[in-house]
Amino acid sequence: MSYYEYAKELYAGLGIDTEAVLNTLANVKISLHCWQGDDVNGFENAGELSGGIAATGNYPGKARNFEELTSDLDEALKLIPGTHKVNLHASYAVTDRPVDRDALRPEDFRAWVDYAKDRSLGLDFNPTLFSHPKAADSLTLSHSDPAIRRFWVDHCKCCRRIAESFGRELGQPSLDNIWIPDGYKEVPADRLGPRMRLKESLDEIFAEKLDGSVLYDSVESKVFGIGLEAYTVGSHEFYMNYAAKNGVLCLLDNGHFHPTETVSDKIPSMLLFSDKLALHVTRPMRWDSDHVVRLDDELREIANEIVRCNALDRVLIGLDYFDASINRVAAWVIGMRNMEKALLSALLTPHATIKAFQDAGDFTSLLAMQEEMKSYPFAEVWDEYCRRQEVPARESWLAEVQKYERDVLSKR
Ligand code: RNT
Ligand code: ZN
């Protein structure tokens, strides 16, 4: 009997059909964030990363243009099981002359659409409201200057049309997610005014009716940024209410809450009131540090909630971290494989049985079972998944990345 056959029997004893689980997992798309490949630089030569976020480290070999970034993405995607999406920022347009952000058109992303089509990938999108002279003071859609607000509103409008074109061209919905850095370092004298202006800007951005079957809109909240510690205009409460009233999706980034708050706990509450929810899965360490996603308890709990709520088709999972201190291709592979492992482990859990213990007040069995599940042969099912998806099993992918580093990255 193979290791997988043995695991299959053990899980069958709990009422779990591993074959069905592998099919389910193969259909889950995770959005791979392009910006891990170049430390959120983009192709505009915009200079320093701004907006209260930071990529730390100086590992050699980062991608400097479309060819290098897509070559690195290809290398990562070879080592990640499943068929996924790539998440772009507006600062990654491929143009032969500079195009300012309020004038971007779908044509400026033609190269990405061709790339995605070729590989059966989906594309998601984000307006870029940082690393730009008009965002130098980290104020954009809530700026008190109407001319600055105008520029960023126009940028966001262009971006919705670009995302809609991705959805149409690729035959699968594209998520356009708005995140703004807006906030203040010191305790403000006016908290309401900036939020009123943000609300007006969003109303104008979303006023254009686009095709909701191929474009999903989301808004991403935050608690604070570097140099913006005292106040964030787009707080969780602001966007949760805005989204509920205006039919756009909330995007929860698990680095954007107070350290003892968990996004896993928020998922069922959000799903009770909205059809879809978007996630940026990251790993905060002491602050919103965007470390590479590990297979830790919170990642597993996020996956458990998605699976327990039977919401694999309602939660749009994207990754969002940027580590410049290790091989960037490896950073993609580690995070994506961990997200998939967390989902697999959640799919291999007898949730109905454990829930019944809770409902019956049998908390002893509940705890015992949750703990015993940790030593079930999940790894054998993961290995089988990798074999079937024709990607390297276990750590053998690392040798490929090391070879790519020798042959390609080290020559940049
Ligand atoms: C910043 C937000 C945002 C960005 C990306 C680059 O704190 O998480 O999502 O990380 O858009
Ligand atoms: Zn994010």
XYZ file of C-alpha atoms and ligand atoms in Angstrom:
424
model
C 0.000 0.000 0.000
C 1.367 3.459 -0.918
C 1.645 6.169 1.680
C -1.235 7.941 -0.029
C -3.443 4.816 0.039
C -2.770 4.524 3.753
C -3.666 8.175 4.333
C -6.782 7.784 2.188
C -7.980 4.950 4.437
C -7.335 6.825 7.632
C -9.254 9.864 6.380
C -12.035 7.639 5.030
C -12.413 6.406 8.624
C -13.365 9.996 9.520
C -15.791 10.210 6.610
C -13.443 12.261 4.435
C -13.032 11.384 0.768
C -9.499 12.444 -0.137
C -10.209 12.122 -3.865
C -13.027 14.670 -3.606
C -10.766 16.895 -1.499
C -8.029 16.865 -4.147
C -10.542 17.845 -6.828
C -11.877 20.663 -4.697
C -8.403 22.006 -3.973
C -7.422 21.877 -7.651
C -10.268 24.304 -8.374
C -9.274 26.942 -5.824
C -7.554 29.937 -7.389
C -5.211 32.015 -5.279
C -4.129 35.425 -6.525
C -0.324 35.605 -6.644
C 0.814 39.186 -6.046
C 3.280 40.317 -8.720
C 4.857 42.847 -6.341
C 6.822 40.257 -4.323
C 9.038 39.910 -7.415
C 10.469 43.437 -7.335
C 9.862 44.827 -3.832
C 6.778 46.787 -5.017
C 8.899 48.813 -7.456
C 6.736 48.693 -10.567
C 7.860 49.689 -14.050
C 7.526 53.478 -13.789
C 10.865 54.334 -12.199
C 8.838 56.061 -9.518
C 11.681 56.055 -6.999
C 11.136 55.243 -3.346
C 8.278 53.126 -2.077
C 5.893 55.436 -0.223
C 2.526 55.156 1.510
C 3.698 53.898 4.883
C 4.690 50.426 3.636
C 8.210 48.976 3.370
C 10.068 46.074 1.767
C 13.210 45.403 3.774
C 16.298 43.516 2.605
C 18.588 43.669 -0.418
C 18.751 40.131 -1.753
C 20.243 40.258 -5.253
C 18.410 39.496 -8.477
C 15.149 41.406 -8.269
C 13.144 41.770 -11.477
C 13.647 45.104 -13.273
C 11.150 44.895 -16.107
C 8.255 42.928 -17.600
C 10.471 40.229 -19.136
C 12.310 39.544 -15.896
C 9.206 39.670 -13.715
C 7.238 37.279 -15.938
C 10.216 34.956 -16.230
C 10.414 34.848 -12.418
C 6.657 34.328 -12.141
C 6.884 31.429 -14.590
C 9.617 29.872 -12.504
C 7.473 30.166 -9.351
C 4.296 28.933 -11.044
C 6.114 25.769 -12.210
C 6.616 24.883 -8.560
C 3.119 25.728 -7.291
C 0.334 23.174 -7.755
C -2.979 24.305 -9.293
C -4.075 27.031 -11.726
C -4.132 30.487 -10.233
C -4.359 34.231 -10.862
C -1.741 36.967 -10.928
C -2.452 40.163 -9.033
C -1.151 43.349 -10.685
C -0.745 46.924 -9.577
C -1.367 49.836 -11.945
C 2.329 50.715 -11.628
C 3.136 47.592 -13.680
C 1.802 48.885 -17.028
C 3.897 47.890 -20.026
C 4.155 50.994 -22.212
C 6.793 52.339 -24.596
C 6.353 55.913 -23.347
C 5.461 57.191 -19.870
C 1.709 57.253 -19.214
C 0.550 59.010 -16.065
C -1.751 57.085 -13.811
C -4.892 59.079 -14.568
C -4.583 58.176 -18.256
C -3.977 54.423 -18.125
C -5.956 52.313 -20.574
C -6.555 48.593 -20.997
C -4.066 48.654 -23.936
C -1.295 49.504 -21.494
C -1.752 46.052 -19.972
C -1.973 44.149 -23.274
C 1.306 42.366 -22.547
C -0.067 41.061 -19.246
C -3.307 39.880 -20.824
C -1.362 37.978 -23.498
C 0.868 36.526 -20.808
C -2.120 35.398 -18.734
C -4.022 33.987 -21.728
C -1.055 31.901 -22.739
C -0.926 30.269 -19.337
C -4.670 30.103 -18.515
C -4.151 32.480 -15.598
C -6.645 35.022 -14.309
C -5.646 38.612 -13.537
C -6.609 40.815 -10.596
C -5.857 44.504 -10.304
C -5.094 47.361 -7.909
C -4.898 51.096 -8.506
C -1.536 52.360 -7.187
C -2.075 55.304 -4.844
C 1.483 55.544 -3.511
C 5.044 55.979 -4.868
C 3.995 58.970 -6.969
C 4.649 62.741 -6.691
C 0.922 63.385 -6.187
C 0.910 61.044 -3.175
C 4.021 62.538 -1.589
C 2.140 63.513 1.592
C 0.355 60.123 1.738
C -2.996 61.743 1.033
C -4.925 60.770 -2.087
C -8.690 60.200 -2.284
C -9.199 62.120 0.970
C -6.877 65.031 0.133
C -8.150 68.504 1.000
C -6.942 69.750 -2.420
C -9.642 69.018 -5.023
C -7.059 68.825 -7.829
C -5.177 66.001 -6.082
C -8.433 64.219 -5.348
C -9.449 64.618 -9.009
C -6.216 62.960 -10.181
C -6.650 59.934 -7.922
C -10.369 59.568 -8.616
C -9.545 59.523 -12.328
C -6.815 56.963 -11.692
C -9.241 54.680 -9.861
C -11.801 55.072 -12.637
C -9.235 53.983 -15.251
C -8.327 51.010 -13.101
C -11.894 49.705 -12.876
C -12.097 49.755 -16.676
C -8.771 47.956 -16.947
C -9.878 45.253 -14.490
C -13.166 44.889 -16.357
C -11.199 44.353 -19.571
C -9.127 41.639 -17.831
C -12.307 39.888 -16.730
C -13.799 40.026 -20.201
C -10.649 38.974 -22.042
C -9.774 36.133 -19.717
C -13.304 34.826 -19.192
C -13.112 34.995 -15.406
C -13.870 37.836 -12.987
C -11.128 40.256 -12.078
C -10.965 41.848 -8.630
C -10.123 45.559 -8.567
C -9.048 46.423 -5.026
C -8.673 49.972 -3.749
C -6.170 50.559 -0.992
C -5.089 54.088 -0.087
C -2.360 55.092 2.376
C -4.208 58.210 3.600
C -3.614 59.064 7.214
C -1.740 61.250 9.680
C 1.318 60.808 11.855
C -0.114 62.935 14.638
C -3.512 63.098 16.282
C -5.652 64.989 13.781
C -7.901 67.958 14.445
C -10.505 66.621 12.058
C -11.313 62.937 11.651
C -14.647 63.357 9.942
C -13.617 65.672 7.080
C -11.124 63.304 5.406
C -13.606 60.446 5.697
C -16.341 62.571 4.105
C -13.984 63.355 1.227
C -13.005 59.692 0.863
C -16.672 58.736 0.764
C -17.350 61.292 -1.977
C -14.364 60.122 -3.998
C -15.482 56.490 -3.754
C -19.031 57.418 -4.742
C -17.675 59.030 -7.877
C -15.349 56.099 -8.647
C -18.129 53.531 -8.325
C -20.763 55.660 -10.100
C -19.794 54.234 -13.474
C -21.776 51.029 -13.978
C -19.464 48.376 -15.329
C -20.079 44.674 -15.952
C -20.389 43.068 -12.501
C -20.140 39.587 -13.994
C -16.460 40.177 -14.854
C -15.458 42.968 -12.458
C -15.556 42.732 -8.664
C -14.771 45.901 -6.706
C -13.268 45.810 -3.230
C -12.002 48.270 -0.631
C -9.143 47.464 1.786
C -8.994 48.924 5.271
C -5.978 49.496 7.480
C -5.242 50.410 11.075
C -1.996 52.385 10.646
C 1.052 52.821 8.414
C 4.675 53.826 9.008
C 4.720 57.563 9.576
C 0.909 57.458 9.711
C 0.506 56.094 13.191
C -2.224 58.290 14.633
C -5.059 58.070 12.152
C -6.064 56.140 9.029
C -8.867 57.560 6.915
C -9.880 54.184 5.434
C -10.372 52.329 8.701
C -12.171 48.990 9.007
C -15.390 50.536 10.280
C -15.357 53.095 7.480
C -15.036 50.513 4.729
C -17.230 47.863 6.311
C -20.099 50.337 6.375
C -19.247 51.737 2.955
C -19.146 48.262 1.408
C -22.390 47.163 3.043
C -24.272 50.211 1.812
C -22.807 50.348 -1.674
C -22.582 46.737 -2.756
C -18.809 46.542 -3.054
C -16.662 43.886 -1.377
C -14.623 44.299 1.768
C -11.039 43.146 1.531
C -9.485 42.036 4.813
C -5.684 42.087 4.987
C -4.659 40.155 8.100
C -1.768 42.575 8.684
C -4.171 45.482 9.045
C -5.663 44.884 12.476
C -4.574 45.120 16.076
C -2.217 42.253 16.955
C -4.711 40.258 19.012
C -7.534 40.599 16.494
C -7.789 37.760 13.986
C -9.161 37.829 10.470
C -10.222 34.182 10.838
C -12.776 35.312 13.415
C -14.075 38.065 11.137
C -14.712 35.785 8.141
C -18.028 34.245 9.276
C -19.357 37.610 10.426
C -18.604 39.137 7.044
C -20.050 36.206 5.108
C -23.343 36.446 6.992
C -23.903 39.864 5.472
C -22.187 39.794 2.099
C -22.092 37.450 -0.796
C -18.344 37.719 -1.336
C -15.299 38.655 0.708
C -11.727 39.298 -0.438
C -8.553 38.563 1.546
C -4.947 39.693 1.495
C -3.144 36.917 3.272
C 0.094 38.114 4.804
C 2.105 37.655 8.013
C 2.481 40.626 10.304
C 5.300 40.486 12.827
C 4.919 43.185 15.516
C 3.505 45.477 12.820
C 2.177 45.145 9.246
C 5.577 43.800 8.223
C 4.394 41.643 5.312
C 6.594 38.642 6.060
C 6.271 35.584 3.800
C 3.182 33.561 4.712
C 4.022 30.590 6.944
C 1.825 27.598 7.715
C 1.044 28.967 11.167
C -2.012 28.687 13.378
C -3.761 31.776 12.015
C -3.269 30.727 8.397
C -4.797 27.338 9.247
C -7.660 29.002 11.068
C -8.359 31.322 8.114
C -8.510 28.249 5.862
C -10.670 26.388 8.396
C -13.183 29.231 8.474
C -13.395 29.437 4.678
C -13.983 25.683 4.449
C -16.319 25.477 7.477
C -18.448 28.290 6.042
C -18.526 26.314 2.788
C -17.290 29.503 1.165
C -14.436 28.500 -1.150
C -16.351 30.157 -3.978
C -17.227 33.266 -1.962
C -13.849 34.187 -0.528
C -11.346 35.629 -3.011
C -7.947 34.682 -1.655
C -4.930 36.787 -2.577
C -1.480 36.977 -1.053
C 0.171 40.245 -0.047
C 3.701 40.318 1.322
C 7.057 41.578 0.152
C 10.285 40.188 1.512
C 13.443 41.561 -0.121
C 15.801 39.617 2.148
C 15.470 36.157 0.567
C 15.196 34.731 -2.938
C 12.008 36.360 -4.246
C 10.926 33.398 -6.359
C 11.233 31.164 -3.311
C 9.184 33.708 -1.340
C 6.320 33.294 -3.829
C 6.570 29.498 -3.821
C 6.674 29.203 -0.028
C 3.652 31.449 0.510
C 1.518 29.895 -2.225
C 2.300 26.340 -1.197
C 1.516 27.238 2.424
C -1.835 28.778 1.512
C -2.696 25.609 -0.400
C -1.480 23.389 2.422
C -3.682 25.292 4.856
C -6.688 24.795 2.585
C -5.878 21.120 2.131
C -5.565 20.608 5.856
C -8.916 22.381 6.356
C -10.539 20.181 3.705
C -9.166 17.104 5.484
C -10.830 18.007 8.779
C -14.138 16.396 9.836
C -15.778 19.729 10.620
C -19.302 18.309 11.004
C -18.161 15.841 13.663
C -16.224 18.430 15.609
C -19.040 20.962 15.363
C -21.458 18.356 16.750
C -19.259 18.122 19.863
C -19.534 21.882 20.277
C -23.311 21.863 19.892
C -23.620 19.017 22.373
C -21.460 20.873 24.887
C -18.842 18.122 24.744
C -15.818 20.403 24.870
C -13.494 17.578 25.937
C -14.066 15.657 22.706
C -13.861 18.879 20.732
C -10.418 19.724 22.080
C -9.194 16.130 21.833
C -10.284 15.795 18.223
C -8.887 19.169 17.142
C -5.542 18.149 18.593
C -5.531 14.597 17.170
C -6.210 15.964 13.686
C -2.821 17.649 13.775
C -1.026 14.316 13.504
C -3.142 12.786 10.743
C -1.083 12.030 7.588
C -1.895 15.255 5.835
C 1.587 15.381 4.258
C 0.935 12.159 2.285
C -2.137 13.716 0.695
C -0.156 16.884 -0.064
C 2.562 14.829 -1.767
C -0.062 13.041 -3.842
C -1.557 16.415 -4.820
C 1.862 17.664 -5.978
C 2.425 14.460 -7.982
C -0.927 14.776 -9.715
C -0.384 18.460 -10.440
C 3.087 17.621 -11.760
C 5.008 19.910 -9.481
C 7.912 18.902 -7.234
C 6.943 17.164 -3.998
C 8.279 18.263 -0.638
C 11.418 20.431 -0.645
C 12.685 19.237 -4.030
C 11.378 22.516 -5.554
C 14.152 24.383 -3.767
C 16.894 22.900 -5.966
C 15.052 24.297 -8.995
C 14.941 27.772 -7.506
C 18.613 27.543 -6.628
C 19.430 26.544 -10.194
C 17.356 29.481 -11.478
C 19.224 31.769 -9.117
C 22.567 30.545 -10.477
C 21.520 30.640 -14.141
C 19.326 33.751 -14.225
C 18.996 35.870 -11.074
C 22.689 36.122 -10.248
C 23.404 37.480 -13.749
C 21.201 40.576 -13.340
C -0.701 48.009 2.208
C -1.755 47.120 1.662
C -1.773 46.966 0.168
C -0.390 46.824 -0.419
C -0.361 46.379 -1.850
C 0.973 46.626 -2.481
O -0.618 47.955 3.576
O -1.684 45.872 2.261
O -2.598 45.926 -0.193
O 0.383 45.925 0.315
O -1.400 46.926 -2.545
Zn -2.980 44.343 1.457
